[in-house]
Each structure stands twice: as C-alpha cells, then as structure tokens.
Coordinates of C-alpha atoms in Angstrom, one line a residue:
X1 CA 0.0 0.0 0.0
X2 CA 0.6 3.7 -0.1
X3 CA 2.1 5.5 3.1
X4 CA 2.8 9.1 3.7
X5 CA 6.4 8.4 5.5
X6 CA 8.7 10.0 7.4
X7 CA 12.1 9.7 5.5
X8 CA 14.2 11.7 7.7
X9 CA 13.9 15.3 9.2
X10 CA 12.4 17.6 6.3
X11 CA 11.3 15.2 4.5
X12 CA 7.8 13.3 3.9
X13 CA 7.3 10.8 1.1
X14 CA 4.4 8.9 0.0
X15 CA 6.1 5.4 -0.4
X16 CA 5.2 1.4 -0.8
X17 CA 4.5 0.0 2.4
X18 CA 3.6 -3.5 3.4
X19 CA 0.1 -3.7 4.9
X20 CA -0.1 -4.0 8.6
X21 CA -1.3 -7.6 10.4
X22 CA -2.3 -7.6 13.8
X23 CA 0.1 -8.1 16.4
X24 CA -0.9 -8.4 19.6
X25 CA -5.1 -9.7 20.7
X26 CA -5.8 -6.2 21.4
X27 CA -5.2 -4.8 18.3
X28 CA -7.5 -3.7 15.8
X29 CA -6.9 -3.1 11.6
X30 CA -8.8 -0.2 10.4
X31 CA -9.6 0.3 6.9
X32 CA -8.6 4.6 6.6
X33 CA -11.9 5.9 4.9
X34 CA -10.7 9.7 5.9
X35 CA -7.7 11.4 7.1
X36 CA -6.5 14.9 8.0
X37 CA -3.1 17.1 8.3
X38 CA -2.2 18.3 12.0
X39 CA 0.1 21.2 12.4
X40 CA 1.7 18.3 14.6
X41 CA 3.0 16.1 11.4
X42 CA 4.5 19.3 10.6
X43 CA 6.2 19.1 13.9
X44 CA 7.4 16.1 13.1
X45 CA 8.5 17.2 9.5
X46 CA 10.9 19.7 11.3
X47 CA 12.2 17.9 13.6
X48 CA 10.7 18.9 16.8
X49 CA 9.3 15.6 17.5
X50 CA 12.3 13.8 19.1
X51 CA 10.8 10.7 19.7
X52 CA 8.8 10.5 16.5
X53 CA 10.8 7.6 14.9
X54 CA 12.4 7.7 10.8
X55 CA 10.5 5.5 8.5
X56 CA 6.9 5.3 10.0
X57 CA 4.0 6.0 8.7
X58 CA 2.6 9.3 9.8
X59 CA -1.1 10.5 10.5
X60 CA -3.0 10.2 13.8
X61 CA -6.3 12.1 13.1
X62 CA -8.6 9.8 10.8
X63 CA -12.2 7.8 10.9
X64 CA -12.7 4.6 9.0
X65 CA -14.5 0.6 9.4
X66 CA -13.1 -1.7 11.4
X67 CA -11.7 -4.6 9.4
X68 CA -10.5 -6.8 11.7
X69 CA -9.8 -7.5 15.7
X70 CA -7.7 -9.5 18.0
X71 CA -9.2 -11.6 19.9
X72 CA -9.4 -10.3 23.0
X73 CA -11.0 -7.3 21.8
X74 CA -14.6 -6.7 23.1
X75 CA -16.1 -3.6 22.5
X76 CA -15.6 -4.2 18.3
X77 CA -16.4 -6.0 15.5
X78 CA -15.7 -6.0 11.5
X79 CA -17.8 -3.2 10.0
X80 CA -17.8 -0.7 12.4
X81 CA -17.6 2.7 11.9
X82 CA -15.1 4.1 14.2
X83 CA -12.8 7.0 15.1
X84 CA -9.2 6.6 15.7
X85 CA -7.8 8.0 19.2
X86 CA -4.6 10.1 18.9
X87 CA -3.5 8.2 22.1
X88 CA -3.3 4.3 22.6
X89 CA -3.6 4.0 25.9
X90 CA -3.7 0.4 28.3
X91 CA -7.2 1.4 30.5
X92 CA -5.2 -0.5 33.4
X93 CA -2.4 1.6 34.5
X94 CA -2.5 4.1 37.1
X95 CA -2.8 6.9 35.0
X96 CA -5.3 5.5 32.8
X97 CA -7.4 4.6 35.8
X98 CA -7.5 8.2 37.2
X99 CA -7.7 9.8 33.4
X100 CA -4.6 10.8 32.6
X101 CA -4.3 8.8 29.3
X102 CA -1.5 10.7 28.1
X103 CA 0.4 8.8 30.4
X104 CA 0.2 5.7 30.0
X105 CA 2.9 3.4 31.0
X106 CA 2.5 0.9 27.9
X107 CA 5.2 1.0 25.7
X108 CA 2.5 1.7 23.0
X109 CA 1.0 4.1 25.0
X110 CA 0.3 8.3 25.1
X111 CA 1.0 9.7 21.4
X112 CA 2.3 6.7 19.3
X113 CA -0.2 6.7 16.5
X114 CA 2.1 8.8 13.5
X115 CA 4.6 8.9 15.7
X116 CA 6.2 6.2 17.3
X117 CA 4.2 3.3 15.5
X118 CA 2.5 3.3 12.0
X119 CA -0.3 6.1 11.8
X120 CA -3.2 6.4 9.4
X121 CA -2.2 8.3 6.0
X122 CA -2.2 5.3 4.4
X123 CA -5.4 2.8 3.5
X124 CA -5.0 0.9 6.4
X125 CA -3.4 1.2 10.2
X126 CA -3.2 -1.2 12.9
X127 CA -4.6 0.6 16.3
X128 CA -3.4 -1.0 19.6
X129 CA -5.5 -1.2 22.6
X130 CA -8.7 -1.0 20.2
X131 CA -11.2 -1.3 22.8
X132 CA -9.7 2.1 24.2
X133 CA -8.7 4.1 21.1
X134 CA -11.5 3.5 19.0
X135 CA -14.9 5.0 19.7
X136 CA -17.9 4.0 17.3
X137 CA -19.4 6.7 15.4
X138 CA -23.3 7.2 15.8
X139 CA -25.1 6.5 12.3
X140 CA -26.3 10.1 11.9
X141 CA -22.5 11.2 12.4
X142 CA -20.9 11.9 8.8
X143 CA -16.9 10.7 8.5
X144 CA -16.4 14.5 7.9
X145 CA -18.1 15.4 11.3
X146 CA -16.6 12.7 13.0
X147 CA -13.0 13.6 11.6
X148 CA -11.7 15.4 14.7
X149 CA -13.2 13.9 17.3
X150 CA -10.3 11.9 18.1
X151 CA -7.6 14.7 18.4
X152 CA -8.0 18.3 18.2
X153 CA -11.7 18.3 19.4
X154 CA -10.3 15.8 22.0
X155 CA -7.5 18.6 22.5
X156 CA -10.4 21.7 22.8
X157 CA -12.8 19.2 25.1
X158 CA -9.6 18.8 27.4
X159 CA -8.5 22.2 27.5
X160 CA -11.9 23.6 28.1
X161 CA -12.3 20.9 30.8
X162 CA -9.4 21.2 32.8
X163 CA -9.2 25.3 32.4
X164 CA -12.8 25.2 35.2
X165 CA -14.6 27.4 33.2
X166 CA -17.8 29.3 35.0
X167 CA -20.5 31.2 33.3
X168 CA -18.9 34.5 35.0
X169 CA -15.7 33.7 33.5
X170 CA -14.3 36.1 30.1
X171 CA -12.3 33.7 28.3
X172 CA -9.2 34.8 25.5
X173 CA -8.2 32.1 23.5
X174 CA -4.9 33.2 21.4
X175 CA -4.9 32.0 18.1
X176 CA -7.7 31.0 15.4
X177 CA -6.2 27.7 13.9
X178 CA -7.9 24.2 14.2
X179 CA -7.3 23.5 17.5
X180 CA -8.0 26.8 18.4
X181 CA -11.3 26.7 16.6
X182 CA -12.1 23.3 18.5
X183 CA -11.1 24.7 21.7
X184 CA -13.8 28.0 21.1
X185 CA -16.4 24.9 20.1
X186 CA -15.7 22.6 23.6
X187 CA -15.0 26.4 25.7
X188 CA -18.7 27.6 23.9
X189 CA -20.4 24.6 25.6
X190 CA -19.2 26.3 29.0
X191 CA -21.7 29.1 28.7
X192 CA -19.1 31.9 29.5
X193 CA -20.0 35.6 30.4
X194 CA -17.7 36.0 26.9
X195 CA -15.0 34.7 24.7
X196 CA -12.4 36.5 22.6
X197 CA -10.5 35.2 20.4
X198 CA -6.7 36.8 19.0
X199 CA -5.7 36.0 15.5
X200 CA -3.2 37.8 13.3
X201 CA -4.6 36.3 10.2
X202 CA -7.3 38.3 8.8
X203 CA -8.3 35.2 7.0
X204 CA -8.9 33.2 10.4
X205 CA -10.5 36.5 11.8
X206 CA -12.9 36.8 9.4
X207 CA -13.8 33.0 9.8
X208 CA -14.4 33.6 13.5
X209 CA -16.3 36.9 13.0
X210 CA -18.6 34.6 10.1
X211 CA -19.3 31.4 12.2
X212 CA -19.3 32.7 15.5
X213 CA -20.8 36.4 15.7
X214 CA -21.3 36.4 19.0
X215 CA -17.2 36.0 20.0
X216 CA -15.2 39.2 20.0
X217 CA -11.8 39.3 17.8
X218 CA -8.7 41.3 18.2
X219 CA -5.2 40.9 17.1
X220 CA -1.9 40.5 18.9
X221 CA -0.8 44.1 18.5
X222 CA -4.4 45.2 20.3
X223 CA -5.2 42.4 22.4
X224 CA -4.0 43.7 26.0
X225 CA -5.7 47.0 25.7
X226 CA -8.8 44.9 23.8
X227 CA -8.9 42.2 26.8
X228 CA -8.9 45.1 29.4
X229 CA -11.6 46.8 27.7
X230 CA -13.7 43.9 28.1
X231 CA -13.1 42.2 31.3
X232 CA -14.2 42.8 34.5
X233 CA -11.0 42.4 36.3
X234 CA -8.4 44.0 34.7
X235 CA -7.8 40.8 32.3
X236 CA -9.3 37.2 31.0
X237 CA -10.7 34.9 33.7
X238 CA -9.3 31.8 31.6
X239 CA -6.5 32.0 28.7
X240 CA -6.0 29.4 26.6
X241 CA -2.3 29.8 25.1
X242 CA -3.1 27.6 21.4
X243 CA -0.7 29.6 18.8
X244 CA 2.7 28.2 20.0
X245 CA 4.7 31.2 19.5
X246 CA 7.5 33.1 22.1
X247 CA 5.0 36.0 21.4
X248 CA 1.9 34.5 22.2
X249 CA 3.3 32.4 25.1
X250 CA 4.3 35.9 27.1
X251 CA 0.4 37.3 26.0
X252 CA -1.2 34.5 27.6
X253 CA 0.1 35.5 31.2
X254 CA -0.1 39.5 30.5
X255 CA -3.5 39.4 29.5
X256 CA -4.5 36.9 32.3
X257 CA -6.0 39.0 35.4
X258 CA -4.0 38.1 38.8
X259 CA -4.9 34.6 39.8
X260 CA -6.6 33.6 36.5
X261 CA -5.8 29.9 34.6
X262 CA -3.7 30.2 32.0
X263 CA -3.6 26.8 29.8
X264 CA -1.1 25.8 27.7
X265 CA -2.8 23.9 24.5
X266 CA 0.3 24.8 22.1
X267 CA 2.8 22.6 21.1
X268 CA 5.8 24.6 20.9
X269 CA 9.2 24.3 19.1
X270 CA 11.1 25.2 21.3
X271 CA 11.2 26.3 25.5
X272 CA 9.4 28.9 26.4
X273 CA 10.6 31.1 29.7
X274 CA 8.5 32.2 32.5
X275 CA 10.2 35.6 33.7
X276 CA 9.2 35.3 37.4
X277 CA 10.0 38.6 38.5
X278 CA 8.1 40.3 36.2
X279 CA 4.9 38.1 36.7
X280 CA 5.4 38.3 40.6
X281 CA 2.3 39.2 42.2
X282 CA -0.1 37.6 39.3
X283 CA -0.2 34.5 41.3
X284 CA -1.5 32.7 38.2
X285 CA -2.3 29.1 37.6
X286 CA -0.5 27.3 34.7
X287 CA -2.1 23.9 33.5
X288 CA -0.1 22.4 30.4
X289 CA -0.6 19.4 28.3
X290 CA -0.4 17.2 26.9
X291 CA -4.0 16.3 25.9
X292 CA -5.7 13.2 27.9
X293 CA -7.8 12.0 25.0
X294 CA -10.3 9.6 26.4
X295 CA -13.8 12.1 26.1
X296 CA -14.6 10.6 22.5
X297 CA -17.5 8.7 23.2
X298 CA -19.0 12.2 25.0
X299 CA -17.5 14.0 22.2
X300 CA -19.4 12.2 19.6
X301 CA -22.5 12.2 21.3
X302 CA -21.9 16.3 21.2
X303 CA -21.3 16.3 17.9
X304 CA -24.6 13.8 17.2
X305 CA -26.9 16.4 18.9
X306 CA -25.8 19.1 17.1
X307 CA -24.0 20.6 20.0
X308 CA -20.4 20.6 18.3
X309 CA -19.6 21.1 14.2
X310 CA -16.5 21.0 12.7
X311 CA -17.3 20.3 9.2
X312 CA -16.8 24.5 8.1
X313 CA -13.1 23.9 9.3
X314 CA -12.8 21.2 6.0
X315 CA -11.4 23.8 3.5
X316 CA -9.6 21.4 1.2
X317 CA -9.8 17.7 0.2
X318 CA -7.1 15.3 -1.5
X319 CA -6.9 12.2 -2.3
X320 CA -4.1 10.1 -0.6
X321 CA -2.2 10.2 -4.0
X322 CA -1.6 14.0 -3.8
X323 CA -0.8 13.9 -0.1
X324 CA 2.3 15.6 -0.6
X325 CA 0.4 19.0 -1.9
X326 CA -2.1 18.9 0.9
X327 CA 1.1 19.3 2.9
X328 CA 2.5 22.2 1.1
X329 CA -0.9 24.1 0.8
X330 CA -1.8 23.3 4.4
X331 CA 2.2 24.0 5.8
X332 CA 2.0 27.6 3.6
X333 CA -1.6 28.2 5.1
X334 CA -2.3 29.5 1.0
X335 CA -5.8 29.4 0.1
X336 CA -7.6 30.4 2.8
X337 CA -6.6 26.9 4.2
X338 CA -7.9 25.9 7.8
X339 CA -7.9 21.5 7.7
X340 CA -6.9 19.1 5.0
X341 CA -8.9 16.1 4.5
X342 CA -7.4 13.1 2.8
X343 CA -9.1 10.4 1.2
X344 CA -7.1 7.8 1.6
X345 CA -8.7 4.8 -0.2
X346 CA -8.1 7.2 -3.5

C-alpha cells in the first residue's frame, strides 16, 4: 500500500509500504476511509518531535470501518464505523485509571499513533489497545463530522475541561487555527459571560467573526488593551495559550488577570521562559498538556446532537495520492486553508 512516511527530518514521502497484520489480541486493523493534516506532522517534518521515529508511517487524526480485531477485543467488530484515538492507551495503569491517558505506562502508549508506530495516512493502520482508542461513530454522524473527534476536538474538550470554566468567566483564546477553533467549540459549551478570540490572520478572523458572531476578535498588537476593555477584572478569567509562539506564550500570562488559569494547548518548538520577576504578584495558575484523550464517546454524542460542528473547518480535500500538496498548501496556510482532509482509499 501507499504511506505518507517519514524519510528523515524535512522530508515526507508517500512510499510502498507493506500492509499492517495484527500483532498483539488487542489490536485492531482499520480500513482509513478519511484522514486529516495536523500542524503536529508538521512538527514532526521539522524535527521537533524527538521521539517521532524515521521510517513510520505518519497521521494520527482519521475515521474509518473496522476490518479486523484480536481476539481479545470486546467492545468491536468487523464493520464498524469508528474513530481513531490520537492516544493508545492500556485502560489498566494508574494513569489510565485516574484519566490521565497521556500517560500511559504501555510501551504503546500516550502519542504513538504517526509517531512512534505506523499512523493512518495510508489505507490501512493497525490501532493497539482498540477497545480504548477506538470510539464508534453514531449512524447520523458523517466521517467528515466525525474527523476530529479523536484529536484536536479531544484537544479543545480537554482544554476547556481542565481550564474550570464558569459562566462568569471572560475567556481569551490566542490563536484561530484548528485547535483553536475546537477549543472555542468545547469552551462555547461552557456558557461563559464572553469569549475572545486573538488571530493575526485576517483570513482566520474573518472565519471567527462569520461562524461565531457572538465571540469578539482582536489581534496580537491590540489584544492587552482589547482584553482590558472587556473584562471585569483588569484581564481574561481563563486564557488558553493555542498559537505556539514566544510572542503568544508571554500574551497568555499578560493578559490573564492576577490569579486567573492560563492553559497551555500549544505545542511549541522550542522552551518557552516564565520571567518570574516580572509576573510576581499575578499568582497565576499554569495547566499544560499534553491532551488526555479519552472524552470521545462524549464528544461524539456532542457532535450527534448538534451541539459541536467542525465540518466548516474542511477547507480542502485530497486524495491520498496527492498527499504531498495537501502538505505544502496546508504547511504555507495558502488558500484560505484551515484543515486538510485526505481520502485515503483514492
């Protein structure tokens, strides 16, 4: 088969690829039906993944059927329609039993998917711990809808989560990518007294302003005066930090008022510094993640009541045999590009 593949840092090539078997009774085969570019692969690309490993396939955010299951799977059978976890994860060890999926002490576990092991931009990928990283996809769900359930929804559903959001509570999420879309979708279900959102791209703030009228937009170079303007305290209740920037990284904490939550959603490339001295006194609360990606099931049922779309944020499709310019349209954001999907049995 086809495989998108990591050759070596810079370089992605769409290569032959023996089919994966299963390997252990807990494993599952899933035929890809759809796939989708993260700004992590891109990560990955340049070389700020250390762990990801040369020569696998990459991809971890993608729906498909079920083709076949170990058999000490349970919860699965041929046919179904499922989405794919980012995160394998055991469901036995003591982070899994308290949540914290990310975690896991398998040696298949937390982000291996595209990473560590085979992922899914190829026509078919072998998903350990299936009963855990697969979640069935209601009928009335489209593979579209259903596309990011398993990462950056998972992502926005864990940031909103662990950020304790009230309906007092003016939120400022900093940037107006994918995940930061996702994360206005799961912080919206909140009921907040009010969200802004900061984007530099006019593109991206124009999206905002036409899906979501009721959120306020401003742009780095305005947002501390903006966020002041409209907060109660002197600054946001609740930042989430999802642009990954030194810039927007130092924002986060000046726009927060003193003992807000500022969470961290961004990968970043490299570390970022907290200058104490000058933050002394703000008494803020950091939360980082990585995400803990087991809400699928809830985020499904979301999605299946209309609660949560993300089908407007599907601004491109390829087939798996022009992979490579889905990556250069999606890495040079050209096009009004916000997601990539991939059909990968084409």
């Amino acid at each position: 088969m086809k495989a998108c593949t990591y050759v070596e840092r810079g370089r992605f090539e769409l290569r032959e690829k023996p089919e994966p078997r299963l390997e252990t009774p807990r494993d599952a085969l899933v035929r890809v039906t759809l796939a989708s570019i993260c700004t992590s692969d891109l990560h990955i690309l340049h070389g700020s993944v250390p762990r990801a490993v040369e020569g696998i396939t990459v991809g971890h955010e993608m729906v498909g059927v079920v083709e076949q299951v170990g058999a000490e799977v349970a919860t699965l059978r041929p046919g179904d329609r499922v989405a794919v976890n980012v995160e394998t994860f055991c469901g036995e060890c003591y982070f899994c039993r308290h949540g914290y999926v990310n975690n896991c002490t398998d040696p298949d576990g937390g982000w291996a998917l595209g990473c560590r092991i085979d992922g899914g931009q190829a026509p078919l990928v072998r998903v350990p711990h299936a009963d855990q990283g697969l979640t069935p996809i209601p009928a009335t769900v489209s593979d579209e809808a259903a596309l990011f359930a398993g990462d950056i929804l998972a992502t926005g559903f864990w940031a909103a989560r662990i950020a304790e959001i009230t309906e007092e509570d003016t939120l400022l999420i900093i940037g107006a990518g994918p995940t930061g879309i996702c994360t206005l979708l799961c912080a919206m279900l909140h009921r907040p007294r009010r969200i802004i959102v900061c984007e530099k791209e006019p593109g991206r703030r124009r999206f905002v302003r036409e899906h979501y009228p009721e959120v306020l937009v401003t742009t780095p170079g305005e947002c501390r005066d903006f966020v002041r303007r409209h907060s109660d305290h002197g600054g946001a209740d609740r930042v989430f930090e999802v642009a990954g920037s030194d810039e927007t990284f130092r924002l986060a904490w000046e726009c927060a008022r003193p003992n807000a939550v500022v969470v961290i959603v961004a990968l970043y490339d490299r570390p970022q510094v907290l200058p104490l001295p000058e933050m002394y006194g703000k008494n803020l609360t950091f939360k980082t993640g990585g995400v803990d990606g087991c809400d699928c099931a809830e985020i499904l049922h979301l999605i299946a009541e209309g609660r949560i779309d993300t089908t407007p944020l599907i601004t491109h499709r390829f087939p798996l045999s022009r992979i490579m310019e889905g990556y250069r349209l999606f890495e040079s954001r050209a096009d009004g590009v916000i997601k990539v999907a991939v059909e990968c049995q084409k």
